[in-house]
Short mmCIF file of C-alpha atoms in Angstrom, two decimals:
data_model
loop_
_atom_site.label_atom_id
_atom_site.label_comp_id
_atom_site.label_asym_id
_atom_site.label_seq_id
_atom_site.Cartn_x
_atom_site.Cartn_y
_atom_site.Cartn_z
CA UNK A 1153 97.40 106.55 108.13
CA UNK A 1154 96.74 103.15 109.27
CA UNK A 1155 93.58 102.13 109.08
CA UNK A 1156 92.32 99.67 112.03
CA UNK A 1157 88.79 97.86 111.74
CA UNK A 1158 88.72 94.87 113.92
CA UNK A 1159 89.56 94.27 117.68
CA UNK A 1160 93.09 92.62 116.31
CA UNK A 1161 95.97 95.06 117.35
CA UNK A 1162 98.40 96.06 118.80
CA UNK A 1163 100.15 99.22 120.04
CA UNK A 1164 103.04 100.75 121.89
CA UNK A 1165 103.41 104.28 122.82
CA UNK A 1166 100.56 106.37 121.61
CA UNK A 1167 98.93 108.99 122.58
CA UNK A 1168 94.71 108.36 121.85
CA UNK A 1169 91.91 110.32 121.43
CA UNK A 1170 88.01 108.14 122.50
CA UNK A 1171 84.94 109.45 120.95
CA UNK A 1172 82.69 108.57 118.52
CA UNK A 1173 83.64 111.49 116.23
CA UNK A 1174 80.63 111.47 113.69
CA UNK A 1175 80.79 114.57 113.30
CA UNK A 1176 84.16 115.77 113.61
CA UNK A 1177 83.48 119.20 114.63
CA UNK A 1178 84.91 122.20 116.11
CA UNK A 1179 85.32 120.36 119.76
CA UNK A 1180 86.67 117.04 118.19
CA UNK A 1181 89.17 119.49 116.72
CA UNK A 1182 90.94 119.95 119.97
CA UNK A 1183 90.95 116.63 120.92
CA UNK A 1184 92.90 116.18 117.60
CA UNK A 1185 94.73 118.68 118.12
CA UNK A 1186 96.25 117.49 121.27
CA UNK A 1187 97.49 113.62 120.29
CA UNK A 1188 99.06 115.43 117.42
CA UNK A 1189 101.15 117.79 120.17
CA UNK A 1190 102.20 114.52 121.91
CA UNK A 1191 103.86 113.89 118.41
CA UNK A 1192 106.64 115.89 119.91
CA UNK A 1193 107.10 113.56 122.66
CA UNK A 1194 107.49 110.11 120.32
CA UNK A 1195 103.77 108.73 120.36
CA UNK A 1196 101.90 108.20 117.56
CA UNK A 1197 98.49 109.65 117.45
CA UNK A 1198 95.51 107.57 117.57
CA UNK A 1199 91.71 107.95 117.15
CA UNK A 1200 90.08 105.44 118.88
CA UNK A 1201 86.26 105.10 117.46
CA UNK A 1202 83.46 102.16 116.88
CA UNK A 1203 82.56 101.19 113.51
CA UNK A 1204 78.69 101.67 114.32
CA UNK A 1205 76.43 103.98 115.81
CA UNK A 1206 76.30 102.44 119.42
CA UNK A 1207 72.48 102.88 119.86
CA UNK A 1208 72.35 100.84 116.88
CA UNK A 1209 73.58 97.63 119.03
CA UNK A 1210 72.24 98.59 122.38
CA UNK A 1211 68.38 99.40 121.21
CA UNK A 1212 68.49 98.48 117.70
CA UNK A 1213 67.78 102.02 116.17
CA UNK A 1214 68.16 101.68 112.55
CA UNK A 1215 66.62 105.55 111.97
CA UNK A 1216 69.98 107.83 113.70
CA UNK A 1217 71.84 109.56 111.14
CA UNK A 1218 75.29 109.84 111.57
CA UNK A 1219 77.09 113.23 109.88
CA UNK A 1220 79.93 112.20 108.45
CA UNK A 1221 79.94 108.51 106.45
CA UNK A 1222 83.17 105.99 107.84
CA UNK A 1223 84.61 106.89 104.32
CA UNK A 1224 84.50 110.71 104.81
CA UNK A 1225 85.52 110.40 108.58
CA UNK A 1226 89.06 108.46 107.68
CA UNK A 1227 89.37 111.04 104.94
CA UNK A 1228 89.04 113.94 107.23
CA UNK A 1229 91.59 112.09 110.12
CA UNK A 1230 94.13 111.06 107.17
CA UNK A 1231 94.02 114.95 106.25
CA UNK A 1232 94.60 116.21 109.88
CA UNK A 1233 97.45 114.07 110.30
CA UNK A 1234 96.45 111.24 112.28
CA UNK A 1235 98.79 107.66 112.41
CA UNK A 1236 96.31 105.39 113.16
CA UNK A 1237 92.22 104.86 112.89
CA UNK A 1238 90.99 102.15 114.91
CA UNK A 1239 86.96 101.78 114.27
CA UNK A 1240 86.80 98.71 117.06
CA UNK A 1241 83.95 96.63 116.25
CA UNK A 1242 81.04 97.49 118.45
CA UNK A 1243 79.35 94.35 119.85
CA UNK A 1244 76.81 93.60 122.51
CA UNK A 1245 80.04 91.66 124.34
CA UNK A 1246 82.29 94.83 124.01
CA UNK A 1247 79.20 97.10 125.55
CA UNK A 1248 79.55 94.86 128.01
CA UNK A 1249 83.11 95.79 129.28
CA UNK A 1250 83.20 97.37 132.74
CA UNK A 1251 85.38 101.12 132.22
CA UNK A 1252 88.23 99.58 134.17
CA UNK A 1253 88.89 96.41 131.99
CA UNK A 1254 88.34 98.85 128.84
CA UNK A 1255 90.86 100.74 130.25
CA UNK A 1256 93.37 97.70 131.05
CA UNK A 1257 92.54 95.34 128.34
CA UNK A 1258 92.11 98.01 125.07
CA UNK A 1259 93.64 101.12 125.95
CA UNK A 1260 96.40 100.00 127.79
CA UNK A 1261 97.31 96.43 126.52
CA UNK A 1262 95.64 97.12 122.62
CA UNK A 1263 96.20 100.81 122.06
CA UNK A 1264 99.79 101.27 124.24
CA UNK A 1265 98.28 104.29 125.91
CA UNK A 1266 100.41 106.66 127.64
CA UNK A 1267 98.33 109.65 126.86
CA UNK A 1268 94.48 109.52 126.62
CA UNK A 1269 92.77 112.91 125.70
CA UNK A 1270 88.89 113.04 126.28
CA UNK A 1271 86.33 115.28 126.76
CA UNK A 1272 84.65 116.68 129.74
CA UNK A 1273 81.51 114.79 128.66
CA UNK A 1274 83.05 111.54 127.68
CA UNK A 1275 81.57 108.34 129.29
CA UNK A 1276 82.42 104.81 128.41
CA UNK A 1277 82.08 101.65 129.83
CA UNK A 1278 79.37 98.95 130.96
CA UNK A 1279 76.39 101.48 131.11
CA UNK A 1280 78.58 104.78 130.26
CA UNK A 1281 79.77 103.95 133.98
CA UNK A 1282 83.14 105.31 133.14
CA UNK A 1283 84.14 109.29 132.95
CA UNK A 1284 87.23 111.23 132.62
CA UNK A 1285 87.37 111.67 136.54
CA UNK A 1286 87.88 107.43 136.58
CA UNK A 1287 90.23 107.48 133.69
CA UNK A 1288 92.26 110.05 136.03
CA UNK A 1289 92.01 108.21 138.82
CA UNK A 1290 93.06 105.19 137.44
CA UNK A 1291 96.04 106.47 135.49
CA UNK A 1292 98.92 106.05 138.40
CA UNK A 1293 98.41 102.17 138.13
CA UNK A 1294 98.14 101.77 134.61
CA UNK A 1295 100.77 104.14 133.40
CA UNK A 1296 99.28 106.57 131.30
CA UNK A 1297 98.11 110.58 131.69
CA UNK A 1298 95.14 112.01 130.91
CA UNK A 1299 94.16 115.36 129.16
CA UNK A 1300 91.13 116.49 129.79
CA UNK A 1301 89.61 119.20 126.89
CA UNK A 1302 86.53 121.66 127.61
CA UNK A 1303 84.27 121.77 125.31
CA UNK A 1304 84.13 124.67 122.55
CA UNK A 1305 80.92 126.86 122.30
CA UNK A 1306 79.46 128.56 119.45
CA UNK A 1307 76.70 131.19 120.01
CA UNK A 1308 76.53 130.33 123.67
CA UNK A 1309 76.30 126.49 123.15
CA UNK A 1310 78.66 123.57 123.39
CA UNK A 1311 79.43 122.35 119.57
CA UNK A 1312 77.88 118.82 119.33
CA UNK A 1313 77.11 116.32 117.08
CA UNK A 1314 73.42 116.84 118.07
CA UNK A 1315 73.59 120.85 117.78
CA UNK A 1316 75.07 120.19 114.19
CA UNK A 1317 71.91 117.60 113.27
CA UNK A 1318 69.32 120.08 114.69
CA UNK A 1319 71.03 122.29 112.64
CA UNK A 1320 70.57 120.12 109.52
CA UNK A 1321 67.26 119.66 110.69
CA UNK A 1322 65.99 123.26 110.13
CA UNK A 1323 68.02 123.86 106.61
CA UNK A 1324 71.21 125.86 108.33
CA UNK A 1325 73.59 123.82 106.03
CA UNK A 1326 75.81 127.30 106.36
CA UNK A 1327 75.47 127.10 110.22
CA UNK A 1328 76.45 123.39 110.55
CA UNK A 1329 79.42 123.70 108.20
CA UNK A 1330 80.39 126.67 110.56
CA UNK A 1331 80.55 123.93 113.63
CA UNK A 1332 81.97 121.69 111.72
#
């Protein structure tokens, strides 16, 4: 797997998964899941991340836990079968991006996206301005489709980095490995 951990690259033809996958759970899973299907089709499968917490940057909150360490998180995308890691550097200039230059500048001129798989909650952008519906719309002019992927549920609740720390939280190490 390659390993990408500055804002230097460049890509042709991939198929890219955004997220900040701490956690890699259940959900994450099927985003995975589906840049490795567009194997088939000659892209290589990315996993676009940030190589901080973002809160960290944008209020300066030193106390969030993340799940997984960087370390463990590679290890875990390595095993699945990913091509390339890119942990982009996440500065107060790159929060400042609005969704549509993310979209032109990184995804399509950076990553080489043709196929971008999100979530249904997945917001980026200048103020988390940017959702999967914008990403959609904007896909005709900048070449690329999108995949959209529900999220998964356990016990009635959508899997989430969050569930998995309250889980933590209260001792369930048996229920958090389950959602993992």
């Amino acid at each position: 797997m390659e390993y990408i951990t500055s804002s230097d690259f460049h890509f042709k033809n991939t198929a890219v998964a955004l997220g900040k996958f701490e956690g890699i759970h259940r959900g994450h899973q099927l985003l995975m899941d589906e840049v490795k299907k567009q194997e088939l089709h000659g892209l290589q499968s990315v996993v676009f991340t940030f190589d901080r917490p973002t809160r960290l940057t944008l209020t300066g909150d030193t106390k969030y836990k993340q799940i997984y360490t960087k370390e463990e998180r590679k290890t875990i995308l390595e095993k699945r079968g990913i091509n390339i890691l890119i942990e982009h550097p996440f500065t107060k200039e790159f929060a400042a991006l609005t969704p549509e230059r993310f979209i032109r500048e990184v995804l399509v001129e950076k990553v080489g996206a043709k196929v971008i798989v999100v979530g249904t909650d997945f917001h980026f952008g200048y103020q988390r301005r940017g959702d999967h519906a914008m990403l959609q719309k904007l896909a005709p002019k900048y070449g690329y489709t999108v995949e959209v992927v529900e999220k998964e549920q356990s016990h009635g609740r959508d899997i989430s980095s969050t569930y998995i720390r309250e889980e933590l939280a209260l001792g369930n190490v048996a229920k958090a490995n389950e959602l993992l």
